mmCIF file of N, CA and C in Angstrom:
data_model
loop_
_atom_site.group_PDB
_atom_site.id
_atom_site.type_symbol
_atom_site.label_atom_id
_atom_site.label_comp_id
_atom_site.label_asym_id
_atom_site.label_seq_id
_atom_site.Cartn_x
_atom_site.Cartn_y
_atom_site.Cartn_z
ATOM 1 N N MET S 482 1.308 11.234 -14.118
ATOM 2 C CA MET S 482 2.659 11.346 -13.615
ATOM 3 C C MET S 482 3.210 9.939 -13.378
ATOM 4 N N PRO S 483 4.413 9.616 -13.890
ATOM 5 C CA PRO S 483 4.975 8.275 -13.727
ATOM 6 C C PRO S 483 5.341 7.993 -12.271
ATOM 7 N N VAL S 484 5.276 6.720 -11.907
ATOM 8 C CA VAL S 484 5.592 6.286 -10.547
ATOM 9 C C VAL S 484 7.078 5.968 -10.472
ATOM 10 N N THR S 485 7.786 6.549 -9.492
ATOM 11 C CA THR S 485 9.208 6.268 -9.315
ATOM 12 C C THR S 485 9.381 4.927 -8.611
ATOM 13 N N ASN S 486 10.624 4.402 -8.636
ATOM 14 C CA ASN S 486 10.899 3.135 -7.952
ATOM 15 C C ASN S 486 10.607 3.237 -6.459
ATOM 16 N N MET S 487 10.956 4.392 -5.859
ATOM 17 C CA MET S 487 10.702 4.577 -4.436
ATOM 18 C C MET S 487 9.202 4.570 -4.149
ATOM 19 N N GLU S 488 8.424 5.272 -4.983
ATOM 20 C CA GLU S 488 6.971 5.288 -4.801
ATOM 21 C C GLU S 488 6.392 3.899 -5.002
ATOM 22 N N SER S 489 6.914 3.172 -5.985
ATOM 23 C CA SER S 489 6.430 1.820 -6.252
ATOM 24 C C SER S 489 6.672 0.927 -5.038
ATOM 25 N N GLY S 490 7.849 1.049 -4.440
ATOM 26 C CA GLY S 490 8.167 0.265 -3.250
ATOM 27 C C GLY S 490 7.266 0.619 -2.081
ATOM 28 N N LEU S 491 6.981 1.904 -1.918
ATOM 29 C CA LEU S 491 6.103 2.346 -0.838
ATOM 30 C C LEU S 491 4.673 1.890 -1.088
ATOM 31 N N ARG S 492 4.227 1.975 -2.332
ATOM 32 C CA ARG S 492 2.891 1.485 -2.683
ATOM 33 C C ARG S 492 2.762 0.014 -2.299
ATOM 34 N N GLU S 493 3.771 -0.761 -2.654
ATOM 35 C CA GLU S 493 3.727 -2.192 -2.361
ATOM 36 C C GLU S 493 3.713 -2.436 -0.853
ATOM 37 N N ARG S 494 4.510 -1.686 -0.096
ATOM 38 C CA ARG S 494 4.527 -1.840 1.365
ATOM 39 C C ARG S 494 3.158 -1.540 1.963
ATOM 40 N N VAL S 495 2.544 -0.446 1.511
ATOM 41 C CA VAL S 495 1.217 -0.070 2.012
ATOM 42 C C VAL S 495 0.205 -1.159 1.676
ATOM 43 N N LEU S 496 0.218 -1.615 0.430
ATOM 44 C CA LEU S 496 -0.732 -2.645 0.010
ATOM 45 C C LEU S 496 -0.532 -3.940 0.785
ATOM 46 N N ARG S 497 0.712 -4.324 1.019
ATOM 47 C CA ARG S 497 0.983 -5.565 1.766
ATOM 48 C C ARG S 497 0.497 -5.457 3.217
ATOM 49 N N GLU S 498 0.715 -4.308 3.837
ATOM 50 C CA GLU S 498 0.226 -4.107 5.210
ATOM 51 C C GLU S 498 -1.296 -4.202 5.259
ATOM 52 N N LEU S 499 -1.956 -3.576 4.290
ATOM 53 C CA LEU S 499 -3.421 -3.606 4.271
ATOM 54 C C LEU S 499 -3.951 -4.989 3.907
ATOM 55 N N GLU S 500 -3.239 -5.703 3.050
ATOM 56 C CA GLU S 500 -3.652 -7.066 2.714
ATOM 57 C C GLU S 500 -3.575 -7.948 3.964
ATOM 58 N N LYS S 501 -2.529 -7.747 4.749
ATOM 59 C CA LYS S 501 -2.315 -8.549 5.955
ATOM 60 C C LYS S 501 -3.315 -8.190 7.063
ATOM 61 N N GLU S 502 -3.558 -6.893 7.276
ATOM 62 C CA GLU S 502 -4.372 -6.430 8.402
ATOM 63 C C GLU S 502 -5.846 -6.219 8.075
ATOM 64 N N GLY S 503 -6.164 -6.011 6.807
ATOM 65 C CA GLY S 503 -7.548 -5.761 6.416
ATOM 66 C C GLY S 503 -7.872 -4.282 6.360
ATOM 67 N N VAL S 504 -7.860 -3.628 7.511
ATOM 68 C CA VAL S 504 -8.164 -2.195 7.611
ATOM 69 C C VAL S 504 -7.132 -1.568 8.536
ATOM 70 N N LEU S 505 -6.626 -0.393 8.155
ATOM 71 C CA LEU S 505 -5.695 0.336 9.013
ATOM 72 C C LEU S 505 -6.067 1.813 9.065
ATOM 73 N N HIS S 506 -5.878 2.393 10.232
ATOM 74 C CA HIS S 506 -6.035 3.832 10.444
ATOM 75 C C HIS S 506 -4.828 4.537 9.816
ATOM 76 N N LEU S 507 -5.022 5.748 9.353
ATOM 77 C CA LEU S 507 -3.955 6.517 8.721
ATOM 78 C C LEU S 507 -2.696 6.568 9.585
ATOM 79 N N ARG S 508 -2.838 6.836 10.865
ATOM 80 C CA ARG S 508 -1.666 6.923 11.762
ATOM 81 C C ARG S 508 -0.916 5.592 11.840
ATOM 82 N N GLU S 509 -1.637 4.495 11.795
ATOM 83 C CA GLU S 509 -0.993 3.182 11.845
ATOM 84 C C GLU S 509 -0.167 2.949 10.579
ATOM 85 N N ILE S 510 -0.672 3.388 9.436
ATOM 86 C CA ILE S 510 0.094 3.264 8.188
ATOM 87 C C ILE S 510 1.354 4.124 8.275
ATOM 88 N N VAL S 511 1.225 5.327 8.827
ATOM 89 C CA VAL S 511 2.388 6.202 9.018
ATOM 90 C C VAL S 511 3.419 5.504 9.902
ATOM 91 N N ASN S 512 2.987 4.928 11.013
ATOM 92 C CA ASN S 512 3.904 4.241 11.932
ATOM 93 C C ASN S 512 4.589 3.050 11.278
ATOM 94 N N ARG S 513 3.861 2.288 10.499
ATOM 95 C CA ARG S 513 4.418 1.081 9.883
ATOM 96 C C ARG S 513 5.365 1.386 8.732
ATOM 97 N N THR S 514 5.107 2.468 8.012
ATOM 98 C CA THR S 514 5.951 2.803 6.857
ATOM 99 C C THR S 514 7.068 3.768 7.208
ATOM 100 N N GLU S 515 6.939 4.469 8.346
ATOM 101 C CA GLU S 515 7.919 5.469 8.775
ATOM 102 C C GLU S 515 8.122 6.554 7.719
ATOM 103 N N VAL S 516 7.016 6.950 7.079
ATOM 104 C CA VAL S 516 7.006 8.004 6.070
ATOM 105 C C VAL S 516 6.172 9.147 6.635
ATOM 106 N N SER S 517 6.547 10.388 6.320
ATOM 107 C CA SER S 517 5.811 11.537 6.860
ATOM 108 C C SER S 517 4.349 11.486 6.424
ATOM 109 N N ILE S 518 3.496 12.019 7.281
ATOM 110 C CA ILE S 518 2.061 11.984 7.010
ATOM 111 C C ILE S 518 1.717 12.752 5.742
ATOM 112 N N SER S 519 2.421 13.854 5.462
ATOM 113 C CA SER S 519 2.106 14.645 4.262
ATOM 114 C C SER S 519 2.426 13.869 2.990
ATOM 115 N N VAL S 520 3.555 13.179 2.968
ATOM 116 C CA VAL S 520 3.923 12.363 1.803
ATOM 117 C C VAL S 520 2.951 11.202 1.665
ATOM 118 N N LEU S 521 2.652 10.562 2.775
ATOM 119 C CA LEU S 521 1.792 9.384 2.748
ATOM 120 C C LEU S 521 0.364 9.729 2.342
ATOM 121 N N LYS S 522 -0.173 10.845 2.843
ATOM 122 C CA LYS S 522 -1.541 11.228 2.480
ATOM 123 C C LYS S 522 -1.665 11.459 0.976
ATOM 124 N N LYS S 523 -0.662 12.093 0.386
ATOM 125 C CA LYS S 523 -0.672 12.328 -1.063
ATOM 126 C C LYS S 523 -0.667 10.993 -1.812
ATOM 127 N N LEU S 524 0.206 10.080 -1.399
ATOM 128 C CA LEU S 524 0.291 8.773 -2.049
ATOM 129 C C LEU S 524 -1.005 7.984 -1.861
ATOM 130 N N LEU S 525 -1.550 7.985 -0.650
ATOM 131 C CA LEU S 525 -2.788 7.250 -0.389
ATOM 132 C C LEU S 525 -3.939 7.796 -1.225
ATOM 133 N N ASP S 526 -4.022 9.117 -1.363
ATOM 134 C CA ASP S 526 -5.066 9.716 -2.209
ATOM 135 C C ASP S 526 -4.916 9.276 -3.659
ATOM 136 N N GLU S 527 -3.666 9.229 -4.151
ATOM 137 C CA GLU S 527 -3.417 8.745 -5.517
ATOM 138 C C GLU S 527 -3.873 7.296 -5.655
ATOM 139 N N MET S 528 -3.554 6.483 -4.651
ATOM 140 C CA MET S 528 -3.913 5.069 -4.697
ATOM 141 C C MET S 528 -5.425 4.878 -4.640
ATOM 142 N N VAL S 529 -6.120 5.726 -3.886
ATOM 143 C CA VAL S 529 -7.589 5.684 -3.852
ATOM 144 C C VAL S 529 -8.131 6.042 -5.229
ATOM 145 N N ASN S 530 -7.614 7.110 -5.833
ATOM 146 C CA ASN S 530 -8.067 7.545 -7.163
ATOM 147 C C ASN S 530 -7.807 6.496 -8.234
ATOM 148 N N GLU S 531 -6.756 5.688 -8.055
ATOM 149 C CA GLU S 531 -6.428 4.620 -9.006
ATOM 150 C C GLU S 531 -7.213 3.340 -8.729
ATOM 151 N N GLY S 532 -7.978 3.322 -7.646
ATOM 152 C CA GLY S 532 -8.789 2.153 -7.324
ATOM 153 C C GLY S 532 -8.055 1.070 -6.556
ATOM 154 N N LEU S 533 -6.832 1.356 -6.074
ATOM 155 C CA LEU S 533 -6.057 0.357 -5.343
ATOM 156 C C LEU S 533 -6.492 0.245 -3.884
ATOM 157 N N LEU S 534 -7.000 1.352 -3.342
ATOM 158 C CA LEU S 534 -7.432 1.410 -1.948
ATOM 159 C C LEU S 534 -8.824 1.996 -1.850
ATOM 160 N N GLU S 535 -9.480 1.679 -0.758
ATOM 161 C CA GLU S 535 -10.749 2.312 -0.403
ATOM 162 C C GLU S 535 -10.502 3.115 0.870
ATOM 163 N N LYS S 536 -10.977 4.348 0.891
ATOM 164 C CA LYS S 536 -10.826 5.238 2.042
ATOM 165 C C LYS S 536 -12.204 5.452 2.660
ATOM 166 N N PHE S 537 -12.274 5.375 3.986
ATOM 167 C CA PHE S 537 -13.544 5.655 4.648
ATOM 168 C C PHE S 537 -13.286 6.248 6.029
ATOM 169 N N SER S 538 -14.284 6.917 6.555
ATOM 170 C CA SER S 538 -14.181 7.541 7.878
ATOM 171 C C SER S 538 -15.149 6.870 8.833
ATOM 172 N N HIS S 539 -14.726 6.810 10.088
ATOM 173 C CA HIS S 539 -15.583 6.280 11.145
ATOM 174 C C HIS S 539 -15.211 7.008 12.427
ATOM 175 N N GLY S 540 -16.180 7.649 13.034
ATOM 176 C CA GLY S 540 -15.923 8.368 14.277
ATOM 177 C C GLY S 540 -14.912 9.493 14.130
ATOM 178 N N GLY S 541 -14.833 10.072 12.941
ATOM 179 C CA GLY S 541 -13.909 11.171 12.707
ATOM 180 C C GLY S 541 -12.498 10.734 12.351
ATOM 181 N N TYR S 542 -12.261 9.437 12.239
ATOM 182 C CA TYR S 542 -10.942 8.915 11.891
ATOM 183 C C TYR S 542 -10.961 8.374 10.465
ATOM 184 N N THR S 543 -9.815 8.448 9.797
ATOM 185 C CA THR S 543 -9.701 7.981 8.416
ATOM 186 C C THR S 543 -9.052 6.603 8.389
ATOM 187 N N PHE S 544 -9.687 5.690 7.668
ATOM 188 C CA PHE S 544 -9.200 4.323 7.530
ATOM 189 C C PHE S 544 -9.052 3.976 6.055
ATOM 190 N N TYR S 545 -8.223 2.959 5.793
ATOM 191 C CA TYR S 545 -8.001 2.486 4.428
ATOM 192 C C TYR S 545 -8.090 0.970 4.409
ATOM 193 N N ARG S 546 -8.542 0.444 3.257
ATOM 194 C CA ARG S 546 -8.514 -1.008 3.030
ATOM 195 C C ARG S 546 -8.138 -1.241 1.576
ATOM 196 N N ILE S 547 -7.557 -2.384 1.313
ATOM 197 C CA ILE S 547 -7.142 -2.746 -0.039
ATOM 198 C C ILE S 547 -8.369 -3.187 -0.842
ATOM 199 N N THR S 548 -8.358 -2.890 -2.133
ATOM 200 C CA THR S 548 -9.436 -3.313 -3.033
ATOM 201 C C THR S 548 -8.972 -4.522 -3.840
ATOM 202 N N ALA S 549 -9.875 -5.086 -4.621
ATOM 203 C CA ALA S 549 -9.505 -6.185 -5.520
ATOM 204 C C ALA S 549 -8.431 -5.722 -6.501
ATOM 205 N N GLU S 550 -8.539 -4.473 -6.966
ATOM 206 C CA GLU S 550 -7.524 -3.932 -7.875
ATOM 207 C C GLU S 550 -6.171 -3.840 -7.178
ATOM 208 N N GLY S 551 -6.178 -3.479 -5.905
ATOM 209 C CA GLY S 551 -4.942 -3.416 -5.130
ATOM 210 C C GLY S 551 -4.305 -4.782 -4.980
ATOM 211 N N LYS S 552 -5.132 -5.797 -4.760
ATOM 212 C CA LYS S 552 -4.609 -7.166 -4.671
ATOM 213 C C LYS S 552 -4.035 -7.605 -6.011
ATOM 214 N N GLY S 553 -4.689 -7.193 -7.104
ATOM 215 C CA GLY S 553 -4.172 -7.491 -8.436
ATOM 216 C C GLY S 553 -2.837 -6.819 -8.687
ATOM 217 N N TYR S 554 -2.682 -5.596 -8.200
ATOM 218 C CA TYR S 554 -1.415 -4.863 -8.318
ATOM 219 C C TYR S 554 -0.307 -5.640 -7.621
ATOM 220 N N LEU S 555 -0.585 -6.166 -6.423
ATOM 221 C CA LEU S 555 0.416 -6.949 -5.697
ATOM 222 C C LEU S 555 0.802 -8.204 -6.463
ATOM 223 N N LEU S 556 -0.178 -8.867 -7.056
ATOM 224 C CA LEU S 556 0.118 -10.069 -7.841
ATOM 225 C C LEU S 556 1.000 -9.734 -9.028
ATOM 226 N N LYS S 557 0.682 -8.637 -9.711
ATOM 227 C CA LYS S 557 1.462 -8.210 -10.875
ATOM 228 C C LYS S 557 2.876 -7.824 -10.459
ATOM 229 N N GLU S 558 3.007 -7.034 -9.389
ATOM 230 C CA GLU S 558 4.317 -6.584 -8.915
ATOM 231 C C GLU S 558 5.144 -7.754 -8.395
ATOM 232 N N GLY S 559 4.494 -8.722 -7.771
ATOM 233 C CA GLY S 559 5.205 -9.849 -7.188
ATOM 234 C C GLY S 559 5.630 -10.906 -8.184
ATOM 235 N N SER S 560 5.120 -10.836 -9.417
ATOM 236 C CA SER S 560 5.411 -11.889 -10.389
ATOM 237 C C SER S 560 6.870 -11.931 -10.797
ATOM 238 N N GLY S 561 7.574 -10.799 -10.741
ATOM 239 C CA GLY S 561 8.979 -10.777 -11.129
ATOM 240 C C GLY S 561 9.921 -10.667 -9.953
ATOM 241 N N VAL S 562 9.400 -10.836 -8.742
ATOM 242 C CA VAL S 562 10.192 -10.649 -7.539
ATOM 243 C C VAL S 562 10.393 -11.987 -6.851
ATOM 244 N N LEU S 563 11.619 -12.203 -6.311
ATOM 245 C CA LEU S 563 11.869 -13.419 -5.546
ATOM 246 C C LEU S 563 11.001 -13.424 -4.303
ATOM 247 N N LYS S 564 10.413 -14.546 -4.012
ATOM 248 C CA LYS S 564 9.581 -14.670 -2.821
ATOM 249 C C LYS S 564 10.479 -14.807 -1.594
ATOM 250 N N GLU S 565 9.975 -14.363 -0.451
ATOM 251 C CA GLU S 565 10.714 -14.445 0.789
ATOM 252 C C GLU S 565 11.129 -15.878 1.064
ATOM 253 N N GLY S 566 12.391 -16.048 1.468
ATOM 254 C CA GLY S 566 12.872 -17.365 1.831
ATOM 255 C C GLY S 566 13.383 -18.191 0.666
ATOM 256 N N SER S 567 13.343 -17.661 -0.566
ATOM 257 C CA SER S 567 13.817 -18.453 -1.700
ATOM 258 C C SER S 567 15.327 -18.452 -1.783
ATOM 259 N N GLY S 568 15.985 -17.482 -1.134
ATOM 260 C CA GLY S 568 17.434 -17.438 -1.129
ATOM 261 C C GLY S 568 18.032 -16.853 -2.384
ATOM 262 N N GLY S 569 17.287 -16.797 -3.459
ATOM 263 C CA GLY S 569 17.759 -16.191 -4.687
ATOM 264 C C GLY S 569 18.804 -16.997 -5.426
ATOM 265 N N THR S 570 18.937 -18.295 -5.122
ATOM 266 C CA THR S 570 19.969 -19.106 -5.771
ATOM 267 C C THR S 570 19.405 -20.007 -6.844
ATOM 268 N N GLU S 571 18.095 -19.984 -7.031
ATOM 269 C CA GLU S 571 17.494 -20.884 -8.013
ATOM 270 C C GLU S 571 17.418 -20.251 -9.368
#
């Protein structure tokens, strides 16, 4: 199934949060993205299946971390995007 622009943007947001924090609990990802848990769980499962994220449980809670493939996805996605603070005038 093709990824929509909205899904692509959400994927990037999730990956950036995990790159910055290392590991996040599912509820924390929900809070940071402000996306419903049902939508987010489906997307996170897709990202795990694609190798972008690693999912693990500890003490009955579900956590996620970015993989090397996920970091590569960010590099690829960021290659055509203006970096923060560039102003877009160059």
